[in-house]
Amino acid sequence: SQQGEEDPQALSIQEGENATMNCSYKTSINNLQWYRQNSGRGLVHLILIRSNEREKHSGRLRVTLDTSKKSSSLLITASRAADTASYFCATEGFGNEKLTFGTGTRLTIIP
Amino acid sequence: GAVVSQHPSRVICKSGTSVKIECRSLDFQATTMFWYRQFPKKSLMLMATSNEGSKATYEQGVEKDKFLINHASLTLSTLTVTSAHPEDSSFYICSAGRGSPEQYFGPGTRLTVT
């Protein structure tokens, strides 16, 4: 069963605006990762945040993690048309490398 | 680095036949490989985890006799869908890990069973 729920399921914004996606999970985690998937393609790792971290930045990406609320957010600033894709959060528990994926957010950037 | 390939990218087969999908880590040795299934506009569902030289660990509800996984080397894992049926039509994605938390994903294989 899917552990992560993401919202919104779909998001359309104008190019240049910021996009925020949220992810909630149910059990304790070792880390949380965000991946991107272009239509019909594999996934690309974007950023990882460990359970003892609260915020992380990478280029135009900003990820937050609130372990007390079991939630994370991904912010993409100054969006570009090329950011159009599906974005998934994935959690890794303790003791194995298995990832549990969220339901995903389909992001569309309107030029 | 950390490139994972899958072959074939697309395959159409007739009901009742078997199909093999290969997953290769091209520039690193993968300690673990994972097989996922993805339905249209849905998330990834982990099917099984495989380690080189040992039997794969299947997730609950995944038939191991239906989805045969072989992890013959540190750079190659194969998934064979046996006696395929139309409901097996899906997008199958592999990923490889090399001890770090990130997984490196292949481009996926779209299987259509007619």
mmCIF file with all atom_site columns, C-alpha atoms in Angstrom:
data_model
loop_
_atom_site.group_PDB
_atom_site.id
_atom_site.type_symbol
_atom_site.label_atom_id
_atom_site.label_alt_id
_atom_site.label_comp_id
_atom_site.label_asym_id
_atom_site.label_entity_id
_atom_site.label_seq_id
_atom_site.pdbx_PDB_ins_code
_atom_site.Cartn_x
_atom_site.Cartn_y
_atom_site.Cartn_z
_atom_site.occupancy
_atom_site.B_iso_or_equiv
_atom_site.pdbx_formal_charge
_atom_site.auth_seq_id
_atom_site.auth_comp_id
_atom_site.auth_asym_id
_atom_site.auth_atom_id
_atom_site.pdbx_PDB_model_num
ATOM 1   C CA . SER A 1 1   ? 0.000  0.000   0.000   1.00 0.00 ? 1   SER A CA 1
ATOM 2   C CA . GLN A 1 2   ? 1.167  3.519   -0.634  1.00 0.00 ? 2   GLN A CA 1
ATOM 3   C CA . GLN A 1 3   ? 2.420  5.240   2.438   1.00 0.00 ? 3   GLN A CA 1
ATOM 4   C CA . GLY A 1 4   ? 2.742  8.700   1.009   1.00 0.00 ? 4   GLY A CA 1
ATOM 5   C CA . GLU A 1 5   ? -0.032 10.969  -0.026  1.00 0.00 ? 5   GLU A CA 1
ATOM 6   C CA . GLU A 1 6   ? 0.744  14.010  -2.052  1.00 0.00 ? 6   GLU A CA 1
ATOM 7   C CA . ASP A 1 7   ? -1.241 17.099  -2.718  1.00 0.00 ? 7   ASP A CA 1
ATOM 8   C CA . PRO A 1 8   ? -2.225 18.579  -4.904  1.00 0.00 ? 8   PRO A CA 1
ATOM 9   C CA . GLN A 1 9   ? -2.669 15.718  -7.350  1.00 0.00 ? 9   GLN A CA 1
ATOM 10  C CA . ALA A 1 10  ? -2.279 18.202  -10.171 1.00 0.00 ? 10  ALA A CA 1
ATOM 11  C CA . LEU A 1 11  ? -0.998 21.756  -10.314 1.00 0.00 ? 11  LEU A CA 1
ATOM 12  C CA . SER A 1 12  ? -0.883 24.224  -13.186 1.00 0.00 ? 12  SER A CA 1
ATOM 13  C CA . ILE A 1 13  ? 0.943  27.517  -12.829 1.00 0.00 ? 13  ILE A CA 1
ATOM 14  C CA . GLN A 1 14  ? 2.360  30.231  -15.030 1.00 0.00 ? 14  GLN A CA 1
ATOM 15  C CA . GLU A 1 15  ? 6.009  30.169  -15.908 1.00 0.00 ? 15  GLU A CA 1
ATOM 16  C CA . GLY A 1 16  ? 8.007  32.176  -13.414 1.00 0.00 ? 16  GLY A CA 1
ATOM 17  C CA . GLU A 1 17  ? 5.712  31.426  -10.486 1.00 0.00 ? 17  GLU A CA 1
ATOM 18  C CA . ASN A 1 18  ? 6.661  29.202  -7.582  1.00 0.00 ? 18  ASN A CA 1
ATOM 19  C CA . ALA A 1 19  ? 5.259  25.685  -7.266  1.00 0.00 ? 19  ALA A CA 1
ATOM 20  C CA . THR A 1 20  ? 4.706  23.987  -3.928  1.00 0.00 ? 20  THR A CA 1
ATOM 21  C CA . MET A 1 21  ? 3.921  20.310  -3.497  1.00 0.00 ? 21  MET A CA 1
ATOM 22  C CA . ASN A 1 22  ? 3.230  18.543  -0.227  1.00 0.00 ? 22  ASN A CA 1
ATOM 23  C CA . CYS A 1 23  ? 3.771  14.990  0.913   1.00 0.00 ? 23  CYS A CA 1
ATOM 24  C CA . SER A 1 24  ? 2.518  13.208  4.008   1.00 0.00 ? 24  SER A CA 1
ATOM 25  C CA . TYR A 1 25  ? 3.582  9.821   5.288   1.00 0.00 ? 25  TYR A CA 1
ATOM 26  C CA . LYS A 1 26  ? 2.570  7.493   8.064   1.00 0.00 ? 26  LYS A CA 1
ATOM 27  C CA . THR A 1 27  ? 5.530  5.752   9.690   1.00 0.00 ? 27  THR A CA 1
ATOM 28  C CA . SER A 1 28  ? 8.980  6.704   10.992  1.00 0.00 ? 28  SER A CA 1
ATOM 29  C CA . ILE A 1 29  ? 11.517 7.353   8.295   1.00 0.00 ? 29  ILE A CA 1
ATOM 30  C CA . ASN A 1 30  ? 15.264 7.418   7.836   1.00 0.00 ? 30  ASN A CA 1
ATOM 31  C CA . ASN A 1 31  ? 15.062 9.903   5.012   1.00 0.00 ? 31  ASN A CA 1
ATOM 32  C CA . LEU A 1 32  ? 12.672 11.353  2.468   1.00 0.00 ? 32  LEU A CA 1
ATOM 33  C CA . GLN A 1 33  ? 13.507 11.845  -1.181  1.00 0.00 ? 33  GLN A CA 1
ATOM 34  C CA . TRP A 1 34  ? 11.914 13.702  -4.043  1.00 0.00 ? 34  TRP A CA 1
ATOM 35  C CA . TYR A 1 35  ? 11.970 12.375  -7.581  1.00 0.00 ? 35  TYR A CA 1
ATOM 36  C CA . ARG A 1 36  ? 10.831 13.752  -10.879 1.00 0.00 ? 36  ARG A CA 1
ATOM 37  C CA . GLN A 1 37  ? 9.326  11.761  -13.744 1.00 0.00 ? 37  GLN A CA 1
ATOM 38  C CA . ASN A 1 38  ? 8.776  13.006  -17.239 1.00 0.00 ? 38  ASN A CA 1
ATOM 39  C CA . SER A 1 39  ? 5.888  11.363  -19.036 1.00 0.00 ? 39  SER A CA 1
ATOM 40  C CA . GLY A 1 40  ? 6.629  7.748   -19.917 1.00 0.00 ? 40  GLY A CA 1
ATOM 41  C CA . ARG A 1 41  ? 10.150 7.891   -18.554 1.00 0.00 ? 41  ARG A CA 1
ATOM 42  C CA . GLY A 1 42  ? 12.092 6.742   -15.522 1.00 0.00 ? 42  GLY A CA 1
ATOM 43  C CA . LEU A 1 43  ? 12.562 8.750   -12.363 1.00 0.00 ? 43  LEU A CA 1
ATOM 44  C CA . VAL A 1 44  ? 15.303 11.221  -11.642 1.00 0.00 ? 44  VAL A CA 1
ATOM 45  C CA . HIS A 1 45  ? 16.481 11.837  -8.100  1.00 0.00 ? 45  HIS A CA 1
ATOM 46  C CA . LEU A 1 46  ? 16.150 15.490  -7.111  1.00 0.00 ? 46  LEU A CA 1
ATOM 47  C CA . ILE A 1 47  ? 16.955 15.867  -3.464  1.00 0.00 ? 47  ILE A CA 1
ATOM 48  C CA . LEU A 1 48  ? 17.186 13.913  -0.215  1.00 0.00 ? 48  LEU A CA 1
ATOM 49  C CA . ILE A 1 49  ? 16.463 15.152  3.271   1.00 0.00 ? 49  ILE A CA 1
ATOM 50  C CA . ARG A 1 50  ? 17.373 13.117  6.322   1.00 0.00 ? 50  ARG A CA 1
ATOM 51  C CA . SER A 1 51  ? 15.090 12.679  9.300   1.00 0.00 ? 51  SER A CA 1
ATOM 52  C CA . ASN A 1 52  ? 17.267 14.952  11.452  1.00 0.00 ? 52  ASN A CA 1
ATOM 53  C CA . GLU A 1 53  ? 17.170 17.773  8.908   1.00 0.00 ? 53  GLU A CA 1
ATOM 54  C CA . ARG A 1 54  ? 14.439 20.369  8.601   1.00 0.00 ? 54  ARG A CA 1
ATOM 55  C CA . GLU A 1 55  ? 15.262 22.152  5.386   1.00 0.00 ? 55  GLU A CA 1
ATOM 56  C CA . LYS A 1 56  ? 17.471 21.660  2.386   1.00 0.00 ? 56  LYS A CA 1
ATOM 57  C CA . HIS A 1 57  ? 18.187 23.624  -0.762  1.00 0.00 ? 57  HIS A CA 1
ATOM 58  C CA . SER A 1 58  ? 19.460 22.626  -4.168  1.00 0.00 ? 58  SER A CA 1
ATOM 59  C CA . GLY A 1 59  ? 19.399 25.250  -6.893  1.00 0.00 ? 59  GLY A CA 1
ATOM 60  C CA . ARG A 1 60  ? 15.779 26.294  -7.368  1.00 0.00 ? 60  ARG A CA 1
ATOM 61  C CA . LEU A 1 61  ? 14.551 23.491  -5.113  1.00 0.00 ? 61  LEU A CA 1
ATOM 62  C CA . ARG A 1 62  ? 13.747 23.856  -1.450  1.00 0.00 ? 62  ARG A CA 1
ATOM 63  C CA . VAL A 1 63  ? 12.607 20.921  0.635   1.00 0.00 ? 63  VAL A CA 1
ATOM 64  C CA . THR A 1 64  ? 11.275 21.012  4.159   1.00 0.00 ? 64  THR A CA 1
ATOM 65  C CA . LEU A 1 65  ? 10.622 18.132  6.516   1.00 0.00 ? 65  LEU A CA 1
ATOM 66  C CA . ASP A 1 66  ? 8.458  18.146  9.628   1.00 0.00 ? 66  ASP A CA 1
ATOM 67  C CA . THR A 1 67  ? 8.787  14.776  11.312  1.00 0.00 ? 67  THR A CA 1
ATOM 68  C CA . SER A 1 68  ? 6.302  15.714  14.028  1.00 0.00 ? 68  SER A CA 1
ATOM 69  C CA . LYS A 1 69  ? 3.634  16.167  11.374  1.00 0.00 ? 69  LYS A CA 1
ATOM 70  C CA . LYS A 1 70  ? 5.076  13.467  9.126   1.00 0.00 ? 70  LYS A CA 1
ATOM 71  C CA . SER A 1 71  ? 5.056  15.822  6.179   1.00 0.00 ? 71  SER A CA 1
ATOM 72  C CA . SER A 1 72  ? 7.380  17.346  3.630   1.00 0.00 ? 72  SER A CA 1
ATOM 73  C CA . SER A 1 73  ? 7.096  20.033  1.007   1.00 0.00 ? 73  SER A CA 1
ATOM 74  C CA . LEU A 1 74  ? 8.933  20.667  -2.229  1.00 0.00 ? 74  LEU A CA 1
ATOM 75  C CA . LEU A 1 75  ? 9.152  24.217  -3.493  1.00 0.00 ? 75  LEU A CA 1
ATOM 76  C CA . ILE A 1 76  ? 10.309 24.970  -7.017  1.00 0.00 ? 76  ILE A CA 1
ATOM 77  C CA . THR A 1 77  ? 11.052 28.639  -7.444  1.00 0.00 ? 77  THR A CA 1
ATOM 78  C CA . ALA A 1 78  ? 10.930 30.633  -10.671 1.00 0.00 ? 78  ALA A CA 1
ATOM 79  C CA . SER A 1 79  ? 9.340  27.749  -12.552 1.00 0.00 ? 79  SER A CA 1
ATOM 80  C CA . ARG A 1 80  ? 10.204 27.000  -16.154 1.00 0.00 ? 80  ARG A CA 1
ATOM 81  C CA . ALA A 1 81  ? 8.311  25.151  -18.865 1.00 0.00 ? 81  ALA A CA 1
ATOM 82  C CA . ALA A 1 82  ? 10.905 22.382  -18.600 1.00 0.00 ? 82  ALA A CA 1
ATOM 83  C CA . ASP A 1 83  ? 9.807  21.755  -14.996 1.00 0.00 ? 83  ASP A CA 1
ATOM 84  C CA . THR A 1 84  ? 6.598  20.212  -16.334 1.00 0.00 ? 84  THR A CA 1
ATOM 85  C CA . ALA A 1 85  ? 6.632  16.646  -14.981 1.00 0.00 ? 85  ALA A CA 1
ATOM 86  C CA . SER A 1 86  ? 5.275  14.450  -12.216 1.00 0.00 ? 86  SER A CA 1
ATOM 87  C CA . TYR A 1 87  ? 6.931  14.779  -8.834  1.00 0.00 ? 87  TYR A CA 1
ATOM 88  C CA . PHE A 1 88  ? 6.995  11.999  -6.269  1.00 0.00 ? 88  PHE A CA 1
ATOM 89  C CA . CYS A 1 89  ? 8.107  11.880  -2.692  1.00 0.00 ? 89  CYS A CA 1
ATOM 90  C CA . ALA A 1 90  ? 9.555  8.620   -1.441  1.00 0.00 ? 90  ALA A CA 1
ATOM 91  C CA . THR A 1 91  ? 10.372 7.566   2.079   1.00 0.00 ? 91  THR A CA 1
ATOM 92  C CA . GLU A 1 92  ? 13.045 5.160   3.218   1.00 0.00 ? 92  GLU A CA 1
ATOM 93  C CA . GLY A 1 93  ? 12.599 3.359   6.493   1.00 0.00 ? 93  GLY A CA 1
ATOM 94  C CA . PHE A 1 94  ? 15.278 1.921   8.717   1.00 0.00 ? 94  PHE A CA 1
ATOM 95  C CA . GLY A 1 95  ? 17.162 -1.268  8.035   1.00 0.00 ? 95  GLY A CA 1
ATOM 96  C CA . ASN A 1 96  ? 16.630 -1.584  4.308   1.00 0.00 ? 96  ASN A CA 1
ATOM 97  C CA . GLU A 1 97  ? 16.892 0.434   1.125   1.00 0.00 ? 97  GLU A CA 1
ATOM 98  C CA . LYS A 1 98  ? 13.258 0.107   0.142   1.00 0.00 ? 98  LYS A CA 1
ATOM 99  C CA . LEU A 1 99  ? 11.482 3.246   -0.967  1.00 0.00 ? 99  LEU A CA 1
ATOM 100 C CA . THR A 1 100 ? 7.769  3.823   -0.544  1.00 0.00 ? 100 THR A CA 1
ATOM 101 C CA . PHE A 1 101 ? 6.440  6.289   -3.060  1.00 0.00 ? 101 PHE A CA 1
ATOM 102 C CA . GLY A 1 102 ? 3.747  8.867   -2.676  1.00 0.00 ? 102 GLY A CA 1
ATOM 103 C CA . THR A 1 103 ? 0.901  9.299   -5.104  1.00 0.00 ? 103 THR A CA 1
ATOM 104 C CA . GLY A 1 104 ? 2.614  12.079  -7.016  1.00 0.00 ? 104 GLY A CA 1
ATOM 105 C CA . THR A 1 105 ? 1.819  15.595  -8.182  1.00 0.00 ? 105 THR A CA 1
ATOM 106 C CA . ARG A 1 106 ? 1.485  16.350  -11.876 1.00 0.00 ? 106 ARG A CA 1
ATOM 107 C CA . LEU A 1 107 ? 2.943  19.790  -12.420 1.00 0.00 ? 107 LEU A CA 1
ATOM 108 C CA . THR A 1 108 ? 2.238  21.755  -15.577 1.00 0.00 ? 108 THR A CA 1
ATOM 109 C CA . ILE A 1 109 ? 4.057  25.004  -16.238 1.00 0.00 ? 109 ILE A CA 1
ATOM 110 C CA . ILE A 1 110 ? 2.215  27.238  -18.663 1.00 0.00 ? 110 ILE A CA 1
ATOM 111 C CA . PRO A 1 111 ? 4.584  29.270  -20.857 1.00 0.00 ? 111 PRO A CA 1
ATOM 112 C CA . GLY B 2 1   ? 27.767 8.449   -13.346 1.00 0.00 ? 1   GLY B CA 1
ATOM 113 C CA . ALA B 2 2   ? 25.030 6.118   -12.053 1.00 0.00 ? 2   ALA B CA 1
ATOM 114 C CA . VAL B 2 3   ? 23.313 5.279   -15.317 1.00 0.00 ? 3   VAL B CA 1
ATOM 115 C CA . VAL B 2 4   ? 20.772 2.483   -15.454 1.00 0.00 ? 4   VAL B CA 1
ATOM 116 C CA . SER B 2 5   ? 19.453 1.068   -18.698 1.00 0.00 ? 5   SER B CA 1
ATOM 117 C CA . GLN B 2 6   ? 16.466 -1.107  -19.439 1.00 0.00 ? 6   GLN B CA 1
ATOM 118 C CA . HIS B 2 7   ? 15.777 -3.241  -22.446 1.00 0.00 ? 7   HIS B CA 1
ATOM 119 C CA . PRO B 2 8   ? 13.483 -3.333  -24.241 1.00 0.00 ? 8   PRO B CA 1
ATOM 120 C CA . SER B 2 9   ? 11.846 0.069   -23.894 1.00 0.00 ? 9   SER B CA 1
ATOM 121 C CA . ARG B 2 10  ? 8.623  -1.236  -25.390 1.00 0.00 ? 10  ARG B CA 1
ATOM 122 C CA . VAL B 2 11  ? 7.354  -4.727  -25.977 1.00 0.00 ? 11  VAL B CA 1
ATOM 123 C CA . ILE B 2 12  ? 4.103  -6.133  -27.288 1.00 0.00 ? 12  ILE B CA 1
ATOM 124 C CA . CYS B 2 13  ? 3.434  -9.794  -26.735 1.00 0.00 ? 13  CYS B CA 1
ATOM 125 C CA . LYS B 2 14  ? 0.586  -12.206 -27.101 1.00 0.00 ? 14  LYS B CA 1
ATOM 126 C CA . SER B 2 15  ? -1.342 -13.542 -24.158 1.00 0.00 ? 15  SER B CA 1
ATOM 127 C CA . GLY B 2 16  ? 0.245  -16.694 -22.770 1.00 0.00 ? 16  GLY B CA 1
ATOM 128 C CA . THR B 2 17  ? 3.803  -15.903 -23.807 1.00 0.00 ? 17  THR B CA 1
ATOM 129 C CA . SER B 2 18  ? 6.661  -14.852 -21.546 1.00 0.00 ? 18  SER B CA 1
ATOM 130 C CA . VAL B 2 19  ? 8.599  -11.621 -21.708 1.00 0.00 ? 19  VAL B CA 1
ATOM 131 C CA . LYS B 2 20  ? 12.016 -10.824 -20.270 1.00 0.00 ? 20  LYS B CA 1
ATOM 132 C CA . ILE B 2 21  ? 13.068 -7.333  -19.281 1.00 0.00 ? 21  ILE B CA 1
ATOM 133 C CA . GLU B 2 22  ? 16.689 -6.519  -18.557 1.00 0.00 ? 22  GLU B CA 1
ATOM 134 C CA . CYS B 2 23  ? 17.981 -3.904  -16.159 1.00 0.00 ? 23  CYS B CA 1
ATOM 135 C CA . ARG B 2 24  ? 21.657 -2.957  -16.228 1.00 0.00 ? 24  ARG B CA 1
ATOM 136 C CA . SER B 2 25  ? 23.739 -0.566  -14.192 1.00 0.00 ? 25  SER B CA 1
ATOM 137 C CA . LEU B 2 26  ? 26.176 0.760   -16.772 1.00 0.00 ? 26  LEU B CA 1
ATOM 138 C CA . ASP B 2 27  ? 28.837 2.514   -14.779 1.00 0.00 ? 27  ASP B CA 1
ATOM 139 C CA . PHE B 2 28  ? 28.580 1.169   -11.262 1.00 0.00 ? 28  PHE B CA 1
ATOM 140 C CA . GLN B 2 29  ? 28.047 -2.047  -9.396  1.00 0.00 ? 29  GLN B CA 1
ATOM 141 C CA . ALA B 2 30  ? 24.593 -2.233  -7.904  1.00 0.00 ? 30  ALA B CA 1
ATOM 142 C CA . THR B 2 31  ? 24.372 -3.846  -4.511  1.00 0.00 ? 31  THR B CA 1
ATOM 143 C CA . THR B 2 32  ? 20.609 -4.014  -4.800  1.00 0.00 ? 32  THR B CA 1
ATOM 144 C CA . MET B 2 33  ? 18.139 -3.737  -7.641  1.00 0.00 ? 33  MET B CA 1
ATOM 145 C CA . PHE B 2 34  ? 14.448 -3.002  -7.363  1.00 0.00 ? 34  PHE B CA 1
ATOM 146 C CA . TRP B 2 35  ? 11.551 -3.698  -9.688  1.00 0.00 ? 35  TRP B CA 1
ATOM 147 C CA . TYR B 2 36  ? 8.498  -1.448  -9.757  1.00 0.00 ? 36  TYR B CA 1
ATOM 148 C CA . ARG B 2 37  ? 5.248  -1.443  -11.617 1.00 0.00 ? 37  ARG B CA 1
ATOM 149 C CA . GLN B 2 38  ? 3.443  1.754   -12.530 1.00 0.00 ? 38  GLN B CA 1
ATOM 150 C CA . PHE B 2 39  ? -0.100 2.092   -13.841 1.00 0.00 ? 39  PHE B CA 1
ATOM 151 C CA . PRO B 2 40  ? -1.045 5.123   -15.941 1.00 0.00 ? 40  PRO B CA 1
ATOM 152 C CA . LYS B 2 41  ? -0.945 8.339   -13.949 1.00 0.00 ? 41  LYS B CA 1
ATOM 153 C CA . LYS B 2 42  ? -0.326 6.371   -10.770 1.00 0.00 ? 42  LYS B CA 1
ATOM 154 C CA . SER B 2 43  ? 2.531  5.966   -8.372  1.00 0.00 ? 43  SER B CA 1
ATOM 155 C CA . LEU B 2 44  ? 5.195  3.285   -8.393  1.00 0.00 ? 44  LEU B CA 1
ATOM 156 C CA . MET B 2 45  ? 4.449  0.021   -6.668  1.00 0.00 ? 45  MET B CA 1
ATOM 157 C CA . LEU B 2 46  ? 7.460  -1.950  -5.481  1.00 0.00 ? 46  LEU B CA 1
ATOM 158 C CA . MET B 2 47  ? 7.272  -5.516  -6.726  1.00 0.00 ? 47  MET B CA 1
ATOM 159 C CA . ALA B 2 48  ? 10.506 -7.017  -5.457  1.00 0.00 ? 48  ALA B CA 1
ATOM 160 C CA . THR B 2 49  ? 14.006 -6.363  -4.219  1.00 0.00 ? 49  THR B CA 1
ATOM 161 C CA . SER B 2 50  ? 16.890 -8.373  -5.572  1.00 0.00 ? 50  SER B CA 1
ATOM 162 C CA . ASN B 2 51  ? 20.459 -8.802  -4.437  1.00 0.00 ? 51  ASN B CA 1
ATOM 163 C CA . GLU B 2 52  ? 23.144 -10.375 -6.573  1.00 0.00 ? 52  GLU B CA 1
ATOM 164 C CA . GLY B 2 53  ? 23.399 -14.095 -6.083  1.00 0.00 ? 53  GLY B CA 1
ATOM 165 C CA . SER B 2 54  ? 20.410 -14.481 -3.809  1.00 0.00 ? 54  SER B CA 1
ATOM 166 C CA . LYS B 2 55  ? 16.684 -14.949 -4.213  1.00 0.00 ? 55  LYS B CA 1
ATOM 167 C CA . ALA B 2 56  ? 14.562 -11.892 -4.696  1.00 0.00 ? 56  ALA B CA 1
ATOM 168 C CA . THR B 2 57  ? 12.330 -10.646 -1.913  1.00 0.00 ? 57  THR B CA 1
ATOM 169 C CA . TYR B 2 58  ? 8.818  -10.095 -3.189  1.00 0.00 ? 58  TYR B CA 1
ATOM 170 C CA . GLU B 2 59  ? 6.302  -7.644  -1.816  1.00 0.00 ? 59  GLU B CA 1
ATOM 171 C CA . GLN B 2 60  ? 3.030  -8.887  -0.479  1.00 0.00 ? 60  GLN B CA 1
ATOM 172 C CA . GLY B 2 61  ? 0.603  -9.737  -3.227  1.00 0.00 ? 61  GLY B CA 1
ATOM 173 C CA . VAL B 2 62  ? 3.227  -10.124 -5.950  1.00 0.00 ? 62  VAL B CA 1
ATOM 174 C CA . GLU B 2 63  ? 3.323  -13.652 -7.382  1.00 0.00 ? 63  GLU B CA 1
ATOM 175 C CA . LYS B 2 64  ? 6.920  -14.832 -7.487  1.00 0.00 ? 64  LYS B CA 1
ATOM 176 C CA . ASP B 2 65  ? 6.111  -17.600 -9.956  1.00 0.00 ? 65  ASP B CA 1
ATOM 177 C CA . LYS B 2 66  ? 4.519  -15.060 -12.256 1.00 0.00 ? 66  LYS B CA 1
ATOM 178 C CA . PHE B 2 67  ? 7.258  -12.457 -12.055 1.00 0.00 ? 67  PHE B CA 1
ATOM 179 C CA . LEU B 2 68  ? 10.600 -14.249 -12.087 1.00 0.00 ? 68  LEU B CA 1
ATOM 180 C CA . ILE B 2 69  ? 13.564 -12.174 -11.050 1.00 0.00 ? 69  ILE B CA 1
ATOM 181 C CA . ASN B 2 70  ? 17.156 -13.154 -11.625 1.00 0.00 ? 70  ASN B CA 1
ATOM 182 C CA . HIS B 2 71  ? 20.062 -11.084 -10.400 1.00 0.00 ? 71  HIS B CA 1
ATOM 183 C CA . ALA B 2 72  ? 22.978 -12.792 -12.057 1.00 0.00 ? 72  ALA B CA 1
ATOM 184 C CA . SER B 2 73  ? 25.634 -10.161 -11.524 1.00 0.00 ? 73  SER B CA 1
ATOM 185 C CA . LEU B 2 74  ? 26.248 -6.834  -9.838  1.00 0.00 ? 74  LEU B CA 1
ATOM 186 C CA . THR B 2 75  ? 25.262 -5.059  -13.021 1.00 0.00 ? 75  THR B CA 1
ATOM 187 C CA . LEU B 2 76  ? 22.354 -7.100  -14.364 1.00 0.00 ? 76  LEU B CA 1
ATOM 188 C CA . SER B 2 77  ? 18.925 -8.057  -13.115 1.00 0.00 ? 77  SER B CA 1
ATOM 189 C CA . THR B 2 78  ? 16.135 -9.520  -15.220 1.00 0.00 ? 78  THR B CA 1
ATOM 190 C CA . LEU B 2 79  ? 12.384 -9.645  -14.753 1.00 0.00 ? 79  LEU B CA 1
ATOM 191 C CA . THR B 2 80  ? 10.473 -12.298 -16.654 1.00 0.00 ? 80  THR B CA 1
ATOM 192 C CA . VAL B 2 81  ? 6.719  -11.991 -16.861 1.00 0.00 ? 81  VAL B CA 1
ATOM 193 C CA . THR B 2 82  ? 5.556  -15.550 -17.392 1.00 0.00 ? 82  THR B CA 1
ATOM 194 C CA . SER B 2 83  ? 2.359  -16.531 -19.162 1.00 0.00 ? 83  SER B CA 1
ATOM 195 C CA . ALA B 2 84  ? 1.493  -12.898 -19.647 1.00 0.00 ? 84  ALA B CA 1
ATOM 196 C CA . HIS B 2 85  ? -2.110 -11.742 -19.645 1.00 0.00 ? 85  HIS B CA 1
ATOM 197 C CA . PRO B 2 86  ? -3.623 -8.404  -20.664 1.00 0.00 ? 86  PRO B CA 1
ATOM 198 C CA . GLU B 2 87  ? -3.836 -7.348  -17.010 1.00 0.00 ? 87  GLU B CA 1
ATOM 199 C CA . ASP B 2 88  ? -0.043 -7.575  -16.844 1.00 0.00 ? 88  ASP B CA 1
ATOM 200 C CA . SER B 2 89  ? 0.153  -4.689  -19.292 1.00 0.00 ? 89  SER B CA 1
ATOM 201 C CA . SER B 2 90  ? 1.928  -1.909  -17.468 1.00 0.00 ? 90  SER B CA 1
ATOM 202 C CA . PHE B 2 91  ? 5.037  0.231   -17.212 1.00 0.00 ? 91  PHE B CA 1
ATOM 203 C CA . TYR B 2 92  ? 7.826  -1.659  -15.456 1.00 0.00 ? 92  TYR B CA 1
ATOM 204 C CA . ILE B 2 93  ? 10.704 0.311   -13.994 1.00 0.00 ? 93  ILE B CA 1
ATOM 205 C CA . CYS B 2 94  ? 13.870 -0.941  -12.373 1.00 0.00 ? 94  CYS B CA 1
ATOM 206 C CA . SER B 2 95  ? 16.200 0.931   -10.100 1.00 0.00 ? 95  SER B CA 1
ATOM 207 C CA . ALA B 2 96  ? 19.614 0.224   -8.675  1.00 0.00 ? 96  ALA B CA 1
ATOM 208 C CA . GLY B 2 97  ? 21.186 1.169   -5.393  1.00 0.00 ? 97  GLY B CA 1
ATOM 209 C CA . ARG B 2 98  ? 24.841 1.285   -4.524  1.00 0.00 ? 98  ARG B CA 1
ATOM 210 C CA . GLY B 2 99  ? 24.712 1.623   -0.795  1.00 0.00 ? 99  GLY B CA 1
ATOM 211 C CA . SER B 2 100 ? 23.657 5.257   -0.680  1.00 0.00 ? 100 SER B CA 1
ATOM 212 C CA . PRO B 2 101 ? 20.015 6.191   -0.014  1.00 0.00 ? 101 PRO B CA 1
ATOM 213 C CA . GLU B 2 102 ? 19.389 7.365   -3.576  1.00 0.00 ? 102 GLU B CA 1
ATOM 214 C CA . GLN B 2 103 ? 18.144 4.953   -6.178  1.00 0.00 ? 103 GLN B CA 1
ATOM 215 C CA . TYR B 2 104 ? 19.002 5.273   -9.839  1.00 0.00 ? 104 TYR B CA 1
ATOM 216 C CA . PHE B 2 105 ? 16.163 4.478   -12.159 1.00 0.00 ? 105 PHE B CA 1
ATOM 217 C CA . GLY B 2 106 ? 16.050 2.941   -15.576 1.00 0.00 ? 106 GLY B CA 1
ATOM 218 C CA . PRO B 2 107 ? 13.927 4.552   -18.299 1.00 0.00 ? 107 PRO B CA 1
ATOM 219 C CA . GLY B 2 108 ? 11.208 1.945   -17.955 1.00 0.00 ? 108 GLY B CA 1
ATOM 220 C CA . THR B 2 109 ? 9.675  -0.726  -20.173 1.00 0.00 ? 109 THR B CA 1
ATOM 221 C CA . ARG B 2 110 ? 6.141  -0.472  -21.469 1.00 0.00 ? 110 ARG B CA 1
ATOM 222 C CA . LEU B 2 111 ? 4.614  -3.917  -21.751 1.00 0.00 ? 111 LEU B CA 1
ATOM 223 C CA . THR B 2 112 ? 1.446  -4.457  -23.741 1.00 0.00 ? 112 THR B CA 1
ATOM 224 C CA . VAL B 2 113 ? -0.124 -7.901  -23.740 1.00 0.00 ? 113 VAL B CA 1
ATOM 225 C CA . THR B 2 114 ? -2.658 -8.503  -26.487 1.00 0.00 ? 114 THR B CA 1
#
